[in-house]
C-alpha cells in the first residue's frame, strides 16, 4: 500500500505541476496555455471514442510490431554470432558502433528515396532503431552462458538442437527479454517522428495534423495517448514487475 500511495502521489504532483505551468507560468503563451490537463484530459476522452483515433493506434501498433520482428530477425542471429565468436565481434566493432550511434532518423531521407512513402520506410526506421539493443543484449547473454552445461548435455548424447533447446535458449531468456524491452522503448520513441514522413495516418501523423489545425488541446491529448500506450507496452514486457527493494 505504501508503494502504491507513493506512486500515486508522484503522479498527482506531476499533474499539479503540469496544471500550474500551463495556468500560470505560461498563461500568456497562446499555445501552451491551451495544453493543460484541464483541456487535454477531456480532449483525450473525446478522442478515444472516435474511429480515427482507434485507426491511428492500430496502424501505429502494426508498424511497431513489424519493425520489431524485422529487428529480432536480424538482431538475434547477429548477437549469437558476436557472442560466440570473439574474432567476429572484434573485426566488426568499428562498423557496428558507427551504425549503432547514427540516429535512425538520419537515415530517413535515404530510406524514403529507396522505399518511397507509406508503411515501408516507417517500419524500416523502427527496425534500424530496435536492432542494436537486441544485438547487444543477445551478444552479452551468449557470452554469459555456462559452457559446461552444453558439454554435459553433449556427453549425455543430446543433439545440437536439444542442446540449444535445453541450455542456450533458457540461458538467453533473461537477456533477450531485457533487450526486447529496451528495443521496444527505442522503437516506440522513433515511431512517432517516423510517422511524420510520407504517411497520412498513425499517431505521429496525428501530432502533425493537430498542429496544422491549431488544435493544441488535441495535440496535448495525443501526446498523453502516446505516453499511455508506451507505458502499457512496457508493462507487458515486464516493466511493471514489483521491485522488492522498494519499501
Coordinates of C-alpha atoms in Angstrom, one line a residue:
X1 CA 0.0 0.0 0.0
X2 CA 2.9 2.3 0.8
X3 CA 4.4 1.7 -2.7
X4 CA 1.0 2.3 -4.4
X5 CA 0.4 5.5 -2.4
X6 CA 4.0 6.8 -3.2
X7 CA 3.5 6.2 -6.9
X8 CA 0.0 7.8 -6.9
X9 CA 1.4 10.8 -5.0
X10 CA 4.1 11.3 -7.7
X11 CA 1.5 11.2 -10.4
X12 CA -0.6 13.7 -8.6
X13 CA 2.3 16.0 -8.1
X14 CA 3.3 15.8 -11.7
X15 CA -0.2 16.6 -12.8
X16 CA -0.4 19.5 -10.5
X17 CA 2.9 20.9 -11.8
X18 CA 1.7 20.5 -15.3
X19 CA -1.5 22.4 -14.4
X20 CA 0.4 25.2 -12.6
X21 CA 2.9 25.5 -15.6
X22 CA 0.1 26.0 -18.2
X23 CA -2.2 28.1 -16.0
X24 CA 0.4 30.5 -14.5
X25 CA 4.0 30.1 -15.8
X26 CA 2.8 30.1 -19.5
X27 CA -0.5 31.8 -19.1
X28 CA 0.5 34.4 -21.7
X29 CA 1.5 31.8 -24.2
X30 CA -1.4 31.3 -26.6
X31 CA -0.2 27.7 -27.4
X32 CA 1.0 26.3 -24.1
X33 CA -1.9 27.8 -22.1
X34 CA -4.2 25.6 -24.1
X35 CA -2.3 22.4 -23.4
X36 CA -3.0 22.0 -19.7
X37 CA -4.6 18.9 -18.1
X38 CA -7.9 20.6 -17.8
X39 CA -8.0 20.8 -21.6
X40 CA -6.0 17.7 -22.6
X41 CA -7.9 15.1 -20.5
X42 CA -11.4 16.0 -21.8
X43 CA -10.0 16.1 -25.3
X44 CA -8.4 12.7 -24.8
X45 CA -11.7 11.2 -23.6
X46 CA -13.4 12.5 -26.6
X47 CA -10.7 11.2 -28.9
X48 CA -10.9 7.6 -27.6
X49 CA -14.5 7.3 -28.9
X50 CA -13.5 8.4 -32.4
X51 CA -12.8 5.9 -35.2
X52 CA -9.9 7.9 -36.5
X53 CA -8.1 7.6 -33.1
X54 CA -8.6 3.8 -32.9
X55 CA -7.4 3.5 -36.5
X56 CA -4.3 5.5 -35.8
X57 CA -3.5 3.3 -32.7
X58 CA -4.0 0.2 -34.8
X59 CA -1.8 1.4 -37.6
X60 CA 1.0 2.5 -35.3
X61 CA 1.0 -0.7 -33.4
X62 CA 1.1 -2.8 -36.6
X63 CA 4.1 -0.8 -37.8
X64 CA 5.8 -1.2 -34.4
X65 CA 5.3 -4.9 -34.4
X66 CA 6.6 -5.4 -37.9
X67 CA 9.6 -3.3 -37.2
X68 CA 10.4 -5.2 -34.0
X69 CA 10.0 -8.5 -35.8
X70 CA 12.5 -7.3 -38.5
X71 CA 14.9 -6.2 -35.8
X72 CA 14.6 -9.5 -34.0
X73 CA 15.1 -11.5 -37.2
X74 CA 18.4 -9.6 -37.8
X75 CA 19.5 -8.9 -34.3
X76 CA 19.2 -12.4 -32.7
X77 CA 21.5 -14.2 -35.3
X78 CA 24.0 -11.3 -35.2
X79 CA 24.0 -11.3 -31.4
X80 CA 24.6 -15.1 -31.3
X81 CA 27.4 -14.7 -33.8
X82 CA 29.2 -11.9 -31.9
X83 CA 28.7 -13.5 -28.5
X84 CA 30.1 -16.9 -29.6
X85 CA 32.8 -15.6 -32.0
X86 CA 35.2 -13.1 -30.4
X87 CA 37.0 -12.5 -33.7
X88 CA 33.8 -11.6 -35.5
X89 CA 32.8 -9.2 -32.8
X90 CA 36.3 -7.6 -32.7
X91 CA 36.5 -7.3 -36.5
X92 CA 33.1 -5.7 -37.0
X93 CA 33.1 -3.5 -33.9
X94 CA 34.0 -0.2 -35.7
X95 CA 31.3 -0.6 -38.3
X96 CA 28.7 -1.8 -35.8
X97 CA 29.4 1.0 -33.4
X98 CA 29.3 3.6 -36.2
X99 CA 25.9 2.3 -37.4
X100 CA 24.6 2.0 -33.8
X101 CA 25.5 5.6 -32.9
X102 CA 23.9 7.0 -36.1
X103 CA 20.4 8.2 -35.3
X104 CA 17.8 6.1 -37.2
X105 CA 16.1 9.4 -38.2
X106 CA 19.3 10.4 -40.0
X107 CA 18.5 7.5 -42.4
X108 CA 15.0 8.9 -43.1
X109 CA 15.8 10.7 -46.4
X110 CA 17.7 7.8 -47.8
X111 CA 15.0 5.3 -46.7
X112 CA 12.3 7.4 -48.3
X113 CA 14.2 7.7 -51.5
X114 CA 14.7 3.9 -51.6
X115 CA 11.3 2.7 -50.4
X116 CA 9.0 5.6 -51.2
X117 CA 6.2 6.7 -48.9
X118 CA 3.8 4.6 -46.9
X119 CA 4.5 1.9 -44.3
X120 CA 7.8 0.5 -45.6
X121 CA 10.0 3.4 -44.6
X122 CA 8.4 3.7 -41.2
X123 CA 8.9 0.0 -40.5
X124 CA 12.4 0.2 -41.7
X125 CA 13.3 3.1 -39.4
X126 CA 11.8 1.3 -36.5
X127 CA 13.9 -1.8 -37.3
X128 CA 17.0 0.3 -37.6
X129 CA 16.4 1.7 -34.2
X130 CA 15.5 -1.5 -32.4
X131 CA 18.0 -3.9 -33.9
X132 CA 21.1 -2.7 -31.9
X133 CA 19.7 -3.3 -28.4
X134 CA 18.8 -6.8 -29.4
X135 CA 22.2 -7.4 -30.9
X136 CA 24.0 -6.2 -27.8
X137 CA 21.7 -8.0 -25.4
X138 CA 21.8 -11.3 -27.1
X139 CA 25.6 -11.0 -27.6
X140 CA 26.1 -10.3 -23.8
X141 CA 23.8 -13.1 -22.9
X142 CA 25.6 -15.5 -25.2
X143 CA 29.0 -14.7 -23.6
X144 CA 27.5 -15.2 -20.2
X145 CA 26.3 -18.8 -21.0
X146 CA 27.9 -21.6 -19.0
X147 CA 29.9 -23.7 -21.5
X148 CA 29.8 -26.6 -19.0
X149 CA 26.1 -27.0 -19.4
X150 CA 26.4 -27.7 -23.1
X151 CA 29.3 -30.1 -22.5
X152 CA 27.2 -32.0 -20.0
X153 CA 24.3 -32.2 -22.4
X154 CA 26.6 -33.3 -25.2
X155 CA 28.1 -36.0 -23.0
X156 CA 24.6 -37.3 -22.3
X157 CA 24.0 -37.8 -26.1
X158 CA 22.0 -34.6 -26.7
X159 CA 21.7 -33.5 -30.3
X160 CA 22.7 -30.0 -31.4
X161 CA 19.0 -28.9 -31.4
X162 CA 18.5 -30.5 -28.0
X163 CA 21.5 -28.6 -26.6
X164 CA 20.1 -25.3 -28.0
X165 CA 16.7 -26.0 -26.6
X166 CA 17.8 -27.2 -23.2
X167 CA 20.7 -24.9 -22.4
X168 CA 21.1 -22.0 -24.9
X169 CA 17.5 -20.8 -25.1
X170 CA 16.8 -20.9 -21.4
X171 CA 20.1 -19.2 -20.7
X172 CA 19.3 -16.4 -23.2
X173 CA 15.7 -15.9 -22.0
X174 CA 16.6 -13.2 -19.4
X175 CA 18.9 -11.3 -21.7
X176 CA 16.5 -11.4 -24.6
X177 CA 13.7 -10.2 -22.5
X178 CA 15.7 -7.2 -21.3
X179 CA 16.9 -6.5 -24.8
X180 CA 13.4 -6.7 -26.1
X181 CA 12.2 -4.2 -23.5
X182 CA 14.9 -1.7 -24.4
X183 CA 14.3 -2.2 -28.1
X184 CA 10.6 -1.6 -27.6
X185 CA 11.2 1.7 -25.8
X186 CA 13.6 2.9 -28.5
X187 CA 11.2 1.8 -31.3
X188 CA 8.2 3.5 -29.7
X189 CA 10.2 6.7 -29.4
X190 CA 11.3 6.5 -33.1
X191 CA 7.8 5.5 -34.3
X192 CA 6.3 9.0 -33.7
X193 CA 8.7 11.1 -35.7
X194 CA 9.0 8.4 -38.3
X195 CA 5.2 8.7 -38.9
X196 CA 5.7 12.3 -39.8
X197 CA 7.4 11.3 -43.1
X198 CA 5.2 10.4 -46.0
X199 CA 2.3 8.8 -44.3
X200 CA -1.3 10.0 -43.7
X201 CA -2.2 8.0 -40.6
X202 CA -0.8 6.8 -37.3
X203 CA -0.1 8.6 -34.0
X204 CA 2.8 10.5 -35.4
X205 CA 0.7 11.9 -38.2
X206 CA -2.0 12.8 -35.6
X207 CA 0.5 15.0 -33.9
X208 CA 1.2 16.9 -37.1
X209 CA -2.4 17.1 -38.0
X210 CA -3.3 18.6 -34.7
X211 CA -0.6 21.2 -35.0
X212 CA -1.6 22.1 -38.6
X213 CA -5.2 22.5 -37.5
X214 CA -4.1 24.6 -34.4
X215 CA -5.8 22.0 -32.2
X216 CA -3.4 22.3 -29.3
X217 CA -5.8 20.6 -26.9
X218 CA -5.9 17.6 -29.3
X219 CA -2.1 17.8 -29.6
X220 CA -1.7 17.5 -25.8
X221 CA -4.2 14.7 -25.8
X222 CA -2.4 12.8 -28.5
X223 CA 0.9 13.2 -26.5
X224 CA -0.9 11.8 -23.5
X225 CA -2.2 8.9 -25.5
X226 CA 1.3 8.1 -26.9
X227 CA 2.8 8.1 -23.5
X228 CA 0.0 5.9 -22.0
X229 CA 0.3 3.3 -24.8
X230 CA 4.1 3.3 -24.4
X231 CA 3.7 2.7 -20.6
X232 CA 1.3 -0.2 -21.2
X233 CA 3.6 -1.8 -23.7
X234 CA 6.5 -1.6 -21.3
X235 CA 4.3 -3.2 -18.6
X236 CA 3.5 -6.1 -20.9
X237 CA 7.2 -6.8 -21.3
X238 CA 7.7 -6.9 -17.6
X239 CA 8.4 -3.2 -16.8
X240 CA 5.7 -3.3 -14.1
X241 CA 7.1 -6.2 -12.1
X242 CA 7.4 -5.4 -8.4
X243 CA 10.7 -4.0 -7.2
X244 CA 11.2 -5.8 -3.8
X245 CA 13.9 -3.2 -2.9
X246 CA 11.2 -0.5 -2.6
X247 CA 9.9 -0.1 0.9

